Tab-separated table of C-alpha atoms in Angstrom:
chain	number	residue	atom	x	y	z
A	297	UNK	CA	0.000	0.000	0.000
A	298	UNK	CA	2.853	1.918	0.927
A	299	UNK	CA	4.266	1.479	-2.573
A	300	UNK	CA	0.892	2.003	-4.310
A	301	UNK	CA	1.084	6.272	-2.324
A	302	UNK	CA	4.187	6.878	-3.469
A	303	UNK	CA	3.494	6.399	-7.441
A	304	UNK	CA	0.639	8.561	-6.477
A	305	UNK	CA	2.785	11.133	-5.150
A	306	UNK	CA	5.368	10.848	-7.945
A	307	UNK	CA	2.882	11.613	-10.635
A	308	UNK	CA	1.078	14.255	-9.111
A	309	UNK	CA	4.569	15.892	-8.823
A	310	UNK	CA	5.071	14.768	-12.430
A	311	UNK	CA	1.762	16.186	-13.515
A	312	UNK	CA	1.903	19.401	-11.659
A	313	UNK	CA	5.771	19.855	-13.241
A	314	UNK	CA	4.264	19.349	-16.973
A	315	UNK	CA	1.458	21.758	-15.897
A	316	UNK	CA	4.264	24.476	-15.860
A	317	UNK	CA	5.813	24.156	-18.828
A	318	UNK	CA	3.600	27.330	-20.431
A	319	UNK	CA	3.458	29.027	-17.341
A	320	UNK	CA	7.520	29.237	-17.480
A	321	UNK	CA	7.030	29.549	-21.357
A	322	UNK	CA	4.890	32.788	-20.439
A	323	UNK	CA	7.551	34.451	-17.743
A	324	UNK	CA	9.906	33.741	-20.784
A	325	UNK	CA	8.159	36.113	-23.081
A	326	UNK	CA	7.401	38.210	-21.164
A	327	UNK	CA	11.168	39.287	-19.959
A	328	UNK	CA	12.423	39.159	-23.617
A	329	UNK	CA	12.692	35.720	-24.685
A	330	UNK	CA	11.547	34.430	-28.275
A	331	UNK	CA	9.821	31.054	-29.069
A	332	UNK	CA	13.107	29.691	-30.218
A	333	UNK	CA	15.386	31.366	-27.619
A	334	UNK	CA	13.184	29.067	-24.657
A	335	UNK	CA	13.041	26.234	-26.538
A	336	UNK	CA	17.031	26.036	-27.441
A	337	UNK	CA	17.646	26.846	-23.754
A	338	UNK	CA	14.974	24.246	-22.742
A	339	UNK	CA	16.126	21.257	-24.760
A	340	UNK	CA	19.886	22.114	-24.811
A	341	UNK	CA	19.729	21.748	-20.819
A	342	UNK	CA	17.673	19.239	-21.421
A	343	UNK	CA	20.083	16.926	-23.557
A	344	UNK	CA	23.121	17.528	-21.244
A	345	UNK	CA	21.382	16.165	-18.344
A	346	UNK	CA	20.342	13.568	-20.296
A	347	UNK	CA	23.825	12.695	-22.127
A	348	UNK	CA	25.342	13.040	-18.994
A	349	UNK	CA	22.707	10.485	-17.530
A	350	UNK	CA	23.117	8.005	-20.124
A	351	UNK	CA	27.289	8.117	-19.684
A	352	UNK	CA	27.466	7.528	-16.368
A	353	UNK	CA	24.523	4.917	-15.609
A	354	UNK	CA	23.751	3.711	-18.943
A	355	UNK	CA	26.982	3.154	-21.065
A	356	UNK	CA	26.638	-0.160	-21.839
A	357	UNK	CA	23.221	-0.320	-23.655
A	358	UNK	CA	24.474	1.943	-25.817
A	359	UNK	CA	24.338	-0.783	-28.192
A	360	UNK	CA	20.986	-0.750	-28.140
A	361	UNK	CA	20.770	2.520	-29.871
A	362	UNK	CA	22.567	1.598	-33.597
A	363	UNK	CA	19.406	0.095	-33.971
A	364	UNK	CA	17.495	2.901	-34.401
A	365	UNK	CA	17.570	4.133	-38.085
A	366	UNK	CA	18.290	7.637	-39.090
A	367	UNK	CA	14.615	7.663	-40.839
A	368	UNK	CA	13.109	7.258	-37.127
A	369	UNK	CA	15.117	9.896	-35.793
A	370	UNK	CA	14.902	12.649	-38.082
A	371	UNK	CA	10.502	11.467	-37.887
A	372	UNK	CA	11.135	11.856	-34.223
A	373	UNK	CA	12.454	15.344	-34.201
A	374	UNK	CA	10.377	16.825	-36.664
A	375	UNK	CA	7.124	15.507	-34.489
A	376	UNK	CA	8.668	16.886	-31.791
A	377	UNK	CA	9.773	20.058	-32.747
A	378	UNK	CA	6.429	20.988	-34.708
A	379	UNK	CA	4.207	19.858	-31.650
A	380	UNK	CA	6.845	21.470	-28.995
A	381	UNK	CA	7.135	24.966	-31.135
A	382	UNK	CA	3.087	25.132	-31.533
A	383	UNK	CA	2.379	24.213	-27.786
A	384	UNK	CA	4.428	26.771	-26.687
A	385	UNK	CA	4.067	29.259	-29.390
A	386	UNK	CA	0.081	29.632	-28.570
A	387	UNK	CA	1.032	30.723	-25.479
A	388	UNK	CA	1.643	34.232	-26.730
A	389	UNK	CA	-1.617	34.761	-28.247
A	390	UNK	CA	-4.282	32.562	-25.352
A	391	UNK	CA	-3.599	32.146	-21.609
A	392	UNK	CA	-1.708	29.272	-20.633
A	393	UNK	CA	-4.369	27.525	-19.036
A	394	UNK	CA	-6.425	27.250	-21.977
A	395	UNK	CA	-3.484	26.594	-24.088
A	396	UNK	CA	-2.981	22.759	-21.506
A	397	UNK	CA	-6.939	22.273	-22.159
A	398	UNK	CA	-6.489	22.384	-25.411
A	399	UNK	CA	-3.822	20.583	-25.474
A	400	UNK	CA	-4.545	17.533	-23.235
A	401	UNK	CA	-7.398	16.625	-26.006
A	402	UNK	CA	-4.106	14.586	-27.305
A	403	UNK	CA	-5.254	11.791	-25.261
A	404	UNK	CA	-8.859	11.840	-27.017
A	405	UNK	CA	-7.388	12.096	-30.377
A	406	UNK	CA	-5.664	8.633	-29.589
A	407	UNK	CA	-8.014	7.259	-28.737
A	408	UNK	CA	-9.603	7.924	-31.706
A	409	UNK	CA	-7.004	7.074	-34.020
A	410	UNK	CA	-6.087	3.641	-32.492
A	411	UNK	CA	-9.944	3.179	-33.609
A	412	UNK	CA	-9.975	3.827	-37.031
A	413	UNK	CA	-6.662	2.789	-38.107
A	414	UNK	CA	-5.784	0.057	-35.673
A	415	UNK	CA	-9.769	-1.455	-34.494
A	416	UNK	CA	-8.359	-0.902	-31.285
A	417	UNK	CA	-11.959	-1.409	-29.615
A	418	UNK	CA	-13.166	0.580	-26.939
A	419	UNK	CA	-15.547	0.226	-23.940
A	420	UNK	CA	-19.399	1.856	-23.536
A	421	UNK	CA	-17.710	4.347	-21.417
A	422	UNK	CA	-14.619	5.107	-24.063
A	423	UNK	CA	-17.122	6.217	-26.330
A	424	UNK	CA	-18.858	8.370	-23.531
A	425	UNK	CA	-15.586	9.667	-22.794
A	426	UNK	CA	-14.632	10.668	-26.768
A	427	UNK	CA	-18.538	12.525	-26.741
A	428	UNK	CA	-18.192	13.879	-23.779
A	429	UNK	CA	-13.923	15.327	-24.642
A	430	UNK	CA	-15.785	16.378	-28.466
A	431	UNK	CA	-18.565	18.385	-26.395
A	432	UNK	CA	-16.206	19.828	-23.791
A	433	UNK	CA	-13.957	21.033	-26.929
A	434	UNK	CA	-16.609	22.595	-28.749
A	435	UNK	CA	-17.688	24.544	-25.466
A	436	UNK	CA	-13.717	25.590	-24.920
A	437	UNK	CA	-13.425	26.553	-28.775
A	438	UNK	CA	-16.813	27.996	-29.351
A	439	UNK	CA	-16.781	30.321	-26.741
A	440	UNK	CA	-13.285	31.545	-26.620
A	441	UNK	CA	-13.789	32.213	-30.607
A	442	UNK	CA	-14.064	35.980	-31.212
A	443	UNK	CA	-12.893	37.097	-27.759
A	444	UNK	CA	-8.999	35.381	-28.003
A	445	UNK	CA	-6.676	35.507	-30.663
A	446	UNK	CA	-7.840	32.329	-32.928
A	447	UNK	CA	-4.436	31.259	-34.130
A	448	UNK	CA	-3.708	30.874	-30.460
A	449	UNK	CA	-6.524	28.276	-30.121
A	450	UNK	CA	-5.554	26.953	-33.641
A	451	UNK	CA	-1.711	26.427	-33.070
A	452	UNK	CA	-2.439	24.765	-29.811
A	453	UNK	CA	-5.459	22.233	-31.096
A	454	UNK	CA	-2.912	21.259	-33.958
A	455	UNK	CA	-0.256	20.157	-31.318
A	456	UNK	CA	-2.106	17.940	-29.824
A	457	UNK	CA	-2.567	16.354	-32.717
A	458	UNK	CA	0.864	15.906	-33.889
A	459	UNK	CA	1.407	14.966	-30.121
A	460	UNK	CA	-1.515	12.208	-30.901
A	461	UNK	CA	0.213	11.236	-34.478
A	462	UNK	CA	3.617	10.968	-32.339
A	463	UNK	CA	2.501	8.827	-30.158
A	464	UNK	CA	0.763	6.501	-32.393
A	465	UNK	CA	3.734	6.185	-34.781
A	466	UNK	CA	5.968	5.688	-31.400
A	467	UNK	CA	4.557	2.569	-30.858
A	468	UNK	CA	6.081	0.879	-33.276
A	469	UNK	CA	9.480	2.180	-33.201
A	470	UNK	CA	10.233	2.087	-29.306
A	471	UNK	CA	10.169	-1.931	-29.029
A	472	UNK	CA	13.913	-2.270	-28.218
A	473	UNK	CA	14.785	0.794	-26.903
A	474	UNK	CA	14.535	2.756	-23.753
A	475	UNK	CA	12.588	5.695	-23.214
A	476	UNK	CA	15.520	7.773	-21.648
A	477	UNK	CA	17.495	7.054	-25.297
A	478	UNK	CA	14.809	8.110	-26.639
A	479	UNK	CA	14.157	11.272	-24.691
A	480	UNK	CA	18.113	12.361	-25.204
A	481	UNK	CA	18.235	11.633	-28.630
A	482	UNK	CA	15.284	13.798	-29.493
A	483	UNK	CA	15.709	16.455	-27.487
A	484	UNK	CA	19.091	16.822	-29.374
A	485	UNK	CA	17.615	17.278	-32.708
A	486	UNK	CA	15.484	19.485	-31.272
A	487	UNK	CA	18.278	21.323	-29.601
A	488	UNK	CA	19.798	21.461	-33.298
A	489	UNK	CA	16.506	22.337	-34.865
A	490	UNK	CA	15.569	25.105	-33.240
A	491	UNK	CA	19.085	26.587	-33.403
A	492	UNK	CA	18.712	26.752	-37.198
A	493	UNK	CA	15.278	27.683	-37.000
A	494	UNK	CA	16.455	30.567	-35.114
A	495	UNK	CA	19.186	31.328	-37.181
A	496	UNK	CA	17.434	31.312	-39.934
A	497	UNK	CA	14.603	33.607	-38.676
A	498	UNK	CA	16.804	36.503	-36.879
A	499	UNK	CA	14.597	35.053	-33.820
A	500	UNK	CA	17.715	33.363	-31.515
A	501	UNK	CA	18.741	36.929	-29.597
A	502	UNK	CA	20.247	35.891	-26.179
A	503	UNK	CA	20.278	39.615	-25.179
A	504	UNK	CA	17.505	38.902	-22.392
A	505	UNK	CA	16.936	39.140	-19.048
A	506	UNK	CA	18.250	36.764	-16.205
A	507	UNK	CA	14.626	36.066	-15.227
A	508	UNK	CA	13.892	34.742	-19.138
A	509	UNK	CA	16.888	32.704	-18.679
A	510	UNK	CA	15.861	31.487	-14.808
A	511	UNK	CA	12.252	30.184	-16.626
A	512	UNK	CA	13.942	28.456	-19.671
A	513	UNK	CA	16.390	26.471	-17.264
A	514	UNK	CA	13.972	25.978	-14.700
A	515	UNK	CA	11.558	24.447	-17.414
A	516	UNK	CA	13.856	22.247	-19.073
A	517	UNK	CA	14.680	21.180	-15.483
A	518	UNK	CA	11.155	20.500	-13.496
A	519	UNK	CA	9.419	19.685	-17.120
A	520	UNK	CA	12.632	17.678	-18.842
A	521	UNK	CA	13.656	16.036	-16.085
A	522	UNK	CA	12.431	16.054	-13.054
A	523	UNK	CA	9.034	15.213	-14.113
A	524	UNK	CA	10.070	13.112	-16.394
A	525	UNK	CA	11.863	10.440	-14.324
A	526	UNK	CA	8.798	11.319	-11.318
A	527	UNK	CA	6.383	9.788	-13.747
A	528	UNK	CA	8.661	7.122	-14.559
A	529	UNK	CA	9.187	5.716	-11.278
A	530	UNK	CA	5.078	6.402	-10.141
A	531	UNK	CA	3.871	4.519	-12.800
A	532	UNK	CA	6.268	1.298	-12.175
A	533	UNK	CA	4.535	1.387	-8.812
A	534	UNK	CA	0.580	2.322	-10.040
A	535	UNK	CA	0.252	1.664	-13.712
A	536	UNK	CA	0.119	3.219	-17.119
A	537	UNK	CA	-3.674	3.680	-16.625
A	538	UNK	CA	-3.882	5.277	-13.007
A	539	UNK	CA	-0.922	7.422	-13.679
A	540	UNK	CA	-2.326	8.572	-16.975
A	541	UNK	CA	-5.771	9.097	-14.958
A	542	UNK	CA	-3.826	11.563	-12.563
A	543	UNK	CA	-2.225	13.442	-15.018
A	544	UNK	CA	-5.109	15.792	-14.852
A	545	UNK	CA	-3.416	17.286	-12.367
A	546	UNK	CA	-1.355	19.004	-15.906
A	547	UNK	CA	-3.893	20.857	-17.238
A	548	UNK	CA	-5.689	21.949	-13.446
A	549	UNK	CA	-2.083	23.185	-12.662
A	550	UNK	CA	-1.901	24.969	-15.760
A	551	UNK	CA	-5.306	26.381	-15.420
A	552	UNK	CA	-4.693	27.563	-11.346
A	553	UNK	CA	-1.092	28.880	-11.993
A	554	UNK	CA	-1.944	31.124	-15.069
A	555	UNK	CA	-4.832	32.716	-13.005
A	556	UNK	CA	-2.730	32.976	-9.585
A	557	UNK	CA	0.961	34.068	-11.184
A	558	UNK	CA	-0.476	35.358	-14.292
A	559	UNK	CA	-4.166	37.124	-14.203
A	560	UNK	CA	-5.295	35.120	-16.838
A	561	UNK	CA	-8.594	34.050	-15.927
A	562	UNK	CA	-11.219	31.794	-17.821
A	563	UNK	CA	-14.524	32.251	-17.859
A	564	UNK	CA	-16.954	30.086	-15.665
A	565	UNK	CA	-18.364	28.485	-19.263
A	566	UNK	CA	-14.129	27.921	-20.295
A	567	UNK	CA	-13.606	26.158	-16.932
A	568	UNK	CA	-16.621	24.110	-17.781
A	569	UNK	CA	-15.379	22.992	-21.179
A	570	UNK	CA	-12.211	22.164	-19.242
A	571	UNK	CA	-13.565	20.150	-16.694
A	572	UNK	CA	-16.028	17.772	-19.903
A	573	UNK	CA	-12.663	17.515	-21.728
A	574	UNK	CA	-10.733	16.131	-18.699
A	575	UNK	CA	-13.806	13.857	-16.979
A	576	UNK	CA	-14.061	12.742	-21.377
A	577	UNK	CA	-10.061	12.100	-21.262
A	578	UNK	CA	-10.364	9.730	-17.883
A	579	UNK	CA	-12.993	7.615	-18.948
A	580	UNK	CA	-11.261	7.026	-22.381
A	581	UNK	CA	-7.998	6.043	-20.367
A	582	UNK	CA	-10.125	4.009	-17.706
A	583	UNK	CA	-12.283	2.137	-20.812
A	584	UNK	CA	-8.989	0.334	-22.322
A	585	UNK	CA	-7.771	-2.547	-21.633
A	586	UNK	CA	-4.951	-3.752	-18.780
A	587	UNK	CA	-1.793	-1.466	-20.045
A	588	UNK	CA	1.243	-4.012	-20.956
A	589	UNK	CA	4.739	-3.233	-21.631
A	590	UNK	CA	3.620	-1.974	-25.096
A	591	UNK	CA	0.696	0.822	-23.875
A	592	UNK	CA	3.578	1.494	-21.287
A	593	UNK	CA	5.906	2.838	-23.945
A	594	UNK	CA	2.842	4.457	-26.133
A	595	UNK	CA	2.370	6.185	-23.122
A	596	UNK	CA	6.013	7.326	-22.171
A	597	UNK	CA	6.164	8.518	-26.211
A	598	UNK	CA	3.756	12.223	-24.978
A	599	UNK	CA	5.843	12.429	-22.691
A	600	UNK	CA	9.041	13.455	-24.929
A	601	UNK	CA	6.214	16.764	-26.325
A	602	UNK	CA	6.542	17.872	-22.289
A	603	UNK	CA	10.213	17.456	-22.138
């Protein structure tokens, strides 16, 4: 029992680390930094750690990793550097808080694709759950349009699908290799990426202020890595299904933070259309069947987006 409280505790931590990612994304902006600027700093940290990670307690599976093939990676990156750049990008334009909702309808669109291209089946109350999520995001969207910036909304729904097509195409390449490979190898192409986006764009200034700094460290920190390896270790002890059920502790964190830290409040009809999606989301995860080694790793695959 003992062991069942701590996995609790490890991905609430998890989920309320993840729920800061556009909260940190918004201090960012607002002290200077560009879209690109966070994100370099965010993944760069990010891939030291876990280089550094991988050479000291992992050195000899590197083996394991000339399997991959430079097809998968370059896939990989490009998923997660369109999804990562979008997620954070929409923060500029609709609060943070909205901009989680939004995206945590990743786990519907799953759902949803697992059905009509895999006959993945689902329960009575999966399809509840996808109705419910579908009616929650047409409340969110419907009456935010007009009064926020659409492209926020936009840029932010189109994340979490490339989030959803990531993880779907993940589960067929992570078979023989472990997430935290994974994770560091990704992050680096990112890291690359977004340098030459930068670049390229007159957008990677490091002329900002310490604070802009402070929130791309700390988010490629709490977000990269510590939540990261919090999930990790909570879900060994709960499951794929409970700790994905208490991940909506990510978009309430979001939601509470962005109102508290940022005065960006939501409407009592927004907070509704919130609360559908993520009561929608549960039911889908609760409706599957037992999670095995494979949903395990389908699972840990959204979890490179947050990193």
């Amino acid at each position: 029992m003992k062991r069942y409280w701590v996995g609790v505790f490890l991905v609430i931590v998890s989920g309320i680390c993840y729920g800061l990612t556009p909260i940190l994304a918004a201090y960012a902006y607002q002290e200077g930094a560009t879209v690109c600027v966070h994100l370099f700093l965010r993944f760069s940290f990010a891939t030291a750690f876990f280089l550094t990670y991988i050479a000291i307690f992992k050195r000899n599976s590197l083996r394991v990793v000339a399997r991959i093939t430079l097809i998968f990676l370059l896939a990989a990156g490009i998923f997660e550097f369109a999804a990562s750049y979008l997620y954070i990008a929409s923060v500029q334009y609709v609060s943070a808080g909205l901009v989680a909702l939004l995206f945590y309808t990743h786990l519907i669109w799953v759902a949803i694709w697992g059905y009509l291209f895999k006959g993945e089946r689902l329960k009575l109350s999966g399809i509840v759950g996808i109705a419910l999520a579908l009616i929650g995001l047409v409340m969110l969207v419907g009456i935010s349009l007009g009064k926020i910036h659409t492209g926020g909304i936009f840029m932010a729904l189109v994340a979490a699908l490339i989030c959803s097509g990531y993880v779907m195409f993940s589960n067929r390449v992570l078979e023989d290799l472990e997430p935290i490979f994974t994770t560091a190898f990704i992050c680096l192409l990112c890291t690359v990426l977004f340098y030459v986006t930068g670049r390229t764009t007159g957008t990677l200034n490091f002329q900002i202020s310490s604070t802009a700094w402070l929130a791309s460290i700390a988010s490629a920190i709490l977000t990269g890595n510590i939540a990261m390896f919090a999930f990790l270790a909570g879900m060994k002890r709960i499951g794929s299904t409970t700790a994905t059920v208490l991940c909506t502790v990510e978009p309430i964190t979001a939601v509470v933070c962005s109102a508290l830290l940022l005065s960006q409040k939501m409407t009592a009809l927004q907070l509704l259309g919130g609360l559908v999606i993520i009561i929608g989301a549960a039911l889908v995860v609760t409706s599957k069947k037992p999670p095995n080694a494979r949903s395990d790793k389908r699972l840990f695959a959204r979890l490179n987006i947050d990193a």
